[in-house]
Tab-separated table of C-alpha atoms in Angstrom:
chain	number	residue	atom	x	y	z
A	1112	MET	CA	-119.552	18.060	-42.311
A	1113	SER	CA	-118.926	20.368	-45.274
A	1114	ILE	CA	-118.042	24.005	-44.749
A	1115	LYS	CA	-120.891	26.286	-45.839
A	1116	ALA	CA	-119.686	29.673	-44.615
A	1117	CYS	CA	-116.465	31.600	-44.093
A	1118	VAL	CA	-116.832	34.226	-41.391
A	1119	PHE	CA	-114.182	36.893	-40.903
A	1120	ASP	CA	-113.122	39.145	-38.117
A	1121	ALA	CA	-112.756	42.636	-39.597
A	1122	TYR	CA	-110.001	44.724	-38.017
A	1123	GLY	CA	-106.540	43.291	-38.568
A	1124	THR	CA	-107.982	40.400	-40.571
A	1125	LEU	CA	-109.607	42.048	-43.585
A	1126	PHE	CA	-108.684	45.666	-42.840
A	1127	ASP	CA	-105.198	46.941	-41.982
A	1128	VAL	CA	-105.448	48.621	-38.570
A	1129	THR	CA	-102.017	50.237	-38.999
A	1130	ALA	CA	-103.115	52.093	-42.139
A	1131	ALA	CA	-104.535	55.133	-40.326
A	1132	ALA	CA	-101.310	55.983	-38.505
A	1133	ARG	CA	-99.170	55.143	-41.544
A	1134	GLU	CA	-101.187	57.362	-43.873
A	1135	ALA	CA	-101.311	60.226	-41.387
A	1136	ALA	CA	-97.525	60.010	-41.025
A	1137	ALA	CA	-97.201	60.563	-44.772
A	1138	ASP	CA	-99.097	63.851	-44.473
A	1139	PRO	CA	-96.689	66.848	-44.316
A	1140	ALA	CA	-99.057	68.456	-41.818
A	1141	PHE	CA	-98.024	65.933	-39.144
A	1142	PRO	CA	-94.210	65.621	-39.186
A	1143	GLU	CA	-94.243	64.584	-35.519
A	1144	LEU	CA	-95.646	61.198	-36.588
A	1145	ALA	CA	-92.743	60.269	-38.857
A	1146	ASP	CA	-90.746	58.406	-36.211
A	1147	LYS	CA	-93.643	57.437	-33.956
A	1148	TRP	CA	-96.467	56.146	-36.128
A	1149	GLN	CA	-95.637	52.461	-35.715
A	1150	THR	CA	-95.488	52.762	-31.938
A	1151	LEU	CA	-98.680	54.785	-31.935
A	1152	ALA	CA	-100.480	52.225	-34.120
A	1153	ALA	CA	-99.435	49.326	-31.876
A	1154	LEU	CA	-100.405	51.072	-28.642
A	1155	TRP	CA	-103.699	52.251	-30.125
A	1156	ARG	CA	-104.658	48.735	-31.168
A	1157	ASP	CA	-103.566	47.165	-27.877
A	1158	LYS	CA	-105.502	49.637	-25.755
A	1159	GLN	CA	-108.559	49.428	-28.019
A	1160	LEU	CA	-108.688	45.653	-27.493
A	1161	ASN	CA	-107.940	45.923	-23.776
A	1162	TYR	CA	-110.888	48.247	-23.332
A	1163	THR	CA	-113.237	45.827	-25.119
A	1164	TRP	CA	-112.207	42.994	-22.801
A	1165	LEU	CA	-112.567	45.109	-19.683
A	1166	ARG	CA	-115.972	46.377	-20.764
A	1167	ALA	CA	-117.113	42.832	-21.546
A	1168	VAL	CA	-116.031	41.594	-18.113
A	1169	THR	CA	-117.611	44.502	-16.238
A	1170	GLY	CA	-120.789	44.690	-18.328
A	1171	ASP	CA	-119.994	48.291	-19.239
A	1172	HIS	CA	-120.741	48.034	-22.948
A	1173	THR	CA	-120.394	50.957	-25.324
A	1174	ASP	CA	-120.079	51.592	-29.029
A	1175	PHE	CA	-116.798	50.404	-30.600
A	1176	TRP	CA	-116.230	53.900	-31.941
A	1177	GLN	CA	-116.053	55.165	-28.355
A	1178	VAL	CA	-113.540	52.458	-27.498
A	1179	THR	CA	-111.502	53.333	-30.588
A	1180	GLY	CA	-111.373	57.004	-29.614
A	1181	ASP	CA	-110.502	56.208	-26.008
A	1182	GLY	CA	-107.706	53.906	-27.128
A	1183	LEU	CA	-106.340	56.571	-29.448
A	1184	ASP	CA	-106.374	59.211	-26.706
A	1185	TRP	CA	-104.381	56.918	-24.430
A	1186	ALA	CA	-101.889	56.083	-27.191
A	1187	LEU	CA	-101.439	59.745	-28.153
A	1188	GLU	CA	-100.646	60.660	-24.574
A	1189	ALA	CA	-98.327	57.673	-24.134
A	1190	THR	CA	-96.306	58.721	-27.193
A	1191	GLY	CA	-96.283	62.436	-26.325
A	1192	LEU	CA	-98.487	63.290	-29.315
A	1193	HIS	CA	-101.536	64.492	-27.419
A	1194	GLY	CA	-102.707	68.088	-27.528
A	1195	ASN	CA	-103.130	68.330	-31.303
A	1196	PRO	CA	-106.860	68.079	-32.119
A	1197	ASP	CA	-106.185	68.155	-35.861
A	1198	LEU	CA	-103.983	65.071	-35.600
A	1199	ARG	CA	-106.575	63.230	-33.524
A	1200	GLU	CA	-109.339	64.121	-35.962
A	1201	ARG	CA	-107.275	63.014	-38.952
A	1202	LEU	CA	-106.395	59.646	-37.373
A	1203	LEU	CA	-110.015	58.908	-36.547
A	1204	GLN	CA	-111.092	59.970	-40.026
A	1205	LEU	CA	-108.604	57.551	-41.563
A	1206	TYR	CA	-109.685	54.741	-39.242
A	1207	TRP	CA	-113.182	55.059	-40.645
A	1208	SER	CA	-111.874	54.068	-44.091
A	1209	LEU	CA	-109.089	51.568	-43.435
A	1210	SER	CA	-107.699	49.872	-46.513
A	1211	ALA	CA	-108.192	46.143	-47.015
A	1212	PHE	CA	-105.174	43.886	-47.284
A	1213	ALA	CA	-104.186	43.408	-50.914
A	1214	GLU	CA	-105.310	39.790	-51.232
A	1215	VAL	CA	-108.772	40.294	-49.750
A	1216	PRO	CA	-110.899	41.210	-52.829
A	1217	GLU	CA	-109.779	38.257	-54.961
A	1218	MET	CA	-109.975	35.871	-51.993
A	1219	LEU	CA	-113.597	36.818	-51.313
A	1220	GLN	CA	-114.526	36.529	-54.971
A	1221	ARG	CA	-113.085	33.024	-55.140
A	1222	LEU	CA	-114.937	31.882	-52.021
A	1223	ARG	CA	-118.225	33.213	-53.312
A	1224	ALA	CA	-117.653	31.696	-56.742
A	1225	ALA	CA	-117.279	28.352	-54.972
A	1226	GLY	CA	-120.750	28.780	-53.482
A	1227	LEU	CA	-119.734	29.643	-49.934
A	1228	GLN	CA	-121.461	32.180	-47.760
A	1229	THR	CA	-119.180	34.980	-46.549
A	1230	ALA	CA	-119.750	37.223	-43.566
A	1231	ILE	CA	-118.045	39.584	-41.141
A	1232	LEU	CA	-118.348	39.118	-37.373
A	1233	SER	CA	-116.776	42.062	-35.600
A	1234	ASN	CA	-116.608	44.236	-32.518
A	1235	GLY	CA	-117.098	47.171	-34.873
A	1236	SER	CA	-120.312	49.151	-34.876
A	1237	PRO	CA	-122.579	48.743	-37.931
A	1238	ASP	CA	-121.712	52.215	-39.229
A	1239	MET	CA	-117.974	51.601	-38.879
A	1240	LEU	CA	-118.163	48.252	-40.622
A	1241	ASN	CA	-120.335	49.476	-43.451
A	1242	GLY	CA	-117.958	52.405	-43.948
A	1243	ALA	CA	-114.925	50.116	-44.057
A	1244	VAL	CA	-116.572	47.673	-46.468
A	1245	SER	CA	-117.656	50.472	-48.788
A	1246	SER	CA	-114.366	52.407	-48.766
A	1247	ALA	CA	-112.405	49.197	-49.441
A	1248	GLY	CA	-114.563	48.424	-52.478
A	1249	LEU	CA	-116.003	45.249	-50.934
A	1250	SER	CA	-119.690	46.073	-51.156
A	1251	GLY	CA	-121.697	43.049	-52.283
A	1252	GLN	CA	-119.036	40.563	-51.143
A	1253	PHE	CA	-120.741	39.547	-47.882
A	1254	ASP	CA	-124.002	37.796	-47.121
A	1255	ALA	CA	-124.025	39.469	-43.710
A	1256	VAL	CA	-122.044	42.040	-41.740
A	1257	LEU	CA	-122.566	41.132	-38.097
A	1258	SER	CA	-121.799	43.504	-35.236
A	1259	VAL	CA	-121.588	42.882	-31.505
A	1260	GLN	CA	-124.008	45.781	-31.121
A	1261	ASP	CA	-126.769	43.243	-31.757
A	1262	VAL	CA	-125.976	41.439	-28.482
A	1263	GLY	CA	-124.452	44.276	-26.426
A	1264	ILE	CA	-121.162	42.646	-25.485
A	1265	PHE	CA	-117.735	42.409	-27.102
A	1266	LYS	CA	-115.824	39.302	-28.141
A	1267	PRO	CA	-114.992	36.735	-26.985
A	1268	SER	CA	-118.462	36.302	-25.475
A	1269	GLY	CA	-120.213	33.256	-26.866
A	1270	LYS	CA	-123.229	35.483	-27.537
A	1271	VAL	CA	-121.223	37.114	-30.309
A	1272	TYR	CA	-120.211	33.863	-32.015
A	1273	GLN	CA	-123.812	32.606	-31.746
A	1274	LEU	CA	-124.859	35.398	-34.134
A	1275	VAL	CA	-123.436	33.357	-37.014
A	1276	GLU	CA	-125.929	30.506	-36.598
A	1277	THR	CA	-128.764	32.891	-35.782
A	1278	VAL	CA	-128.291	34.999	-38.909
A	1279	LEU	CA	-126.671	32.658	-41.454
A	1280	GLY	CA	-128.328	29.445	-40.318
A	1281	ALA	CA	-124.976	27.627	-40.383
A	1282	LYS	CA	-124.074	25.331	-37.504
A	1283	PRO	CA	-120.668	25.905	-35.861
A	1284	ASN	CA	-119.166	22.818	-37.520
A	1285	GLU	CA	-120.250	24.167	-40.921
A	1286	VAL	CA	-118.299	27.406	-40.401
A	1287	ILE	CA	-114.686	28.373	-40.862
A	1288	PHE	CA	-114.017	31.398	-38.698
A	1289	VAL	CA	-111.014	33.514	-39.689
A	1290	SER	CA	-109.221	36.006	-37.451
A	1291	SER	CA	-105.826	37.664	-37.203
A	1292	ASN	CA	-106.274	37.820	-33.428
A	1293	GLY	CA	-104.928	34.679	-31.805
A	1294	TRP	CA	-107.209	35.036	-28.786
A	1295	ASP	CA	-110.235	35.401	-31.096
A	1296	ALA	CA	-109.355	32.297	-33.107
A	1297	SER	CA	-108.749	30.341	-29.894
A	1298	CYS	CA	-112.032	31.362	-28.278
A	1299	ALA	CA	-113.931	30.711	-31.514
A	1300	THR	CA	-112.427	27.201	-31.516
A	1301	SER	CA	-113.760	26.634	-28.019
A	1302	PHE	CA	-117.171	27.813	-29.219
A	1303	GLY	CA	-117.180	25.103	-31.888
A	1304	PHE	CA	-116.021	26.764	-35.102
A	1305	GLU	CA	-113.277	25.378	-37.291
A	1306	THR	CA	-110.804	28.230	-37.162
A	1307	VAL	CA	-108.052	29.868	-39.154
A	1308	TRP	CA	-105.576	32.141	-37.420
A	1309	VAL	CA	-104.057	34.634	-39.870
A	1310	ASN	CA	-100.735	35.190	-38.133
A	1311	ARG	CA	-99.353	38.000	-40.270
A	1312	THR	CA	-96.544	38.963	-37.893
A	1313	GLY	CA	-95.310	35.589	-36.655
A	1314	LEU	CA	-96.595	35.865	-33.097
A	1315	PRO	CA	-96.533	32.913	-30.685
A	1316	MET	CA	-99.818	31.145	-30.033
A	1317	ASP	CA	-101.903	32.338	-27.103
A	1318	ARG	CA	-101.991	30.021	-24.104
A	1319	LEU	CA	-105.711	29.329	-24.145
A	1320	SER	CA	-107.696	26.083	-24.104
A	1321	GLY	CA	-108.850	26.383	-27.717
A	1322	LYS	CA	-106.257	26.127	-30.467
A	1323	PRO	CA	-106.860	27.289	-34.053
A	1324	LYS	CA	-106.952	24.355	-36.457
A	1325	HIS	CA	-105.190	26.194	-39.271
A	1326	ILE	CA	-102.528	28.917	-39.324
A	1327	LEU	CA	-101.875	31.087	-42.389
A	1328	SER	CA	-99.547	34.032	-42.916
A	1329	ASP	CA	-102.163	35.834	-45.050
A	1330	LEU	CA	-105.499	35.105	-46.737
A	1331	LYS	CA	-104.263	34.096	-50.197
A	1332	GLU	CA	-104.460	30.368	-49.535
A	1333	LEU	CA	-107.821	30.377	-47.763
A	1334	PRO	CA	-109.917	29.353	-50.832
A	1335	GLU	CA	-107.631	26.337	-51.405
A	1336	LEU	CA	-107.793	25.413	-47.724
A	1337	VAL	CA	-111.605	25.440	-47.769
A	1338	ALA	CA	-111.758	23.499	-51.047
A	1339	GLU	CA	-109.422	20.811	-49.699
A	1340	ARG	CA	-111.415	20.677	-46.480
A	1341	ASN	CA	-114.664	20.078	-48.370
A	1342	ASP	CA	-113.092	17.523	-50.731
A	1343	ALA	CA	-111.650	15.465	-47.888
């Protein structure tokens, strides 16, 4: 079966989730971040994801922006950076307009030139995703921007992955799903997608039943991978 659509996770896959802390650390107004921004960024991301999983398991769904703020508050306290409302506000402001990884614009253009549908499937709220797409200069590069808000539960619920067929009309075996989150790629494999894990930091594979079919270090080679897959 030929691949008809490439569907991307957003945060960490297309958009650099460390950019907010890194850019805030470069601001002279926040010298306390200089030696702590990397730790803050990692803790923020970990807690943000942990809260989505816990809310999915307990049925306590909320907007991803709430989860993002809650994760930041925990990370700020854990790093001793809490108590500065200006810093918190600046970090959240920057998260709203995360930069895309350098290879993303050309990669998307090449996929679309090859006649493939492109879409985002993300935990992010519609407003967050639209803001990120616009600020990164990627408007017009997606056939759909799909949010878990439409089904009221976070990944890796199968209800989220089902949105792809519902909206794009592409069957799971006609889709390549791309994520930088190993757990996301693994669970999407179990759902039935052909998957690409973008392992930017050389992490070990998650011990889950589904295994991503392809592993890349970035997104540069994705158009070639899809072309070879369809020519096979």
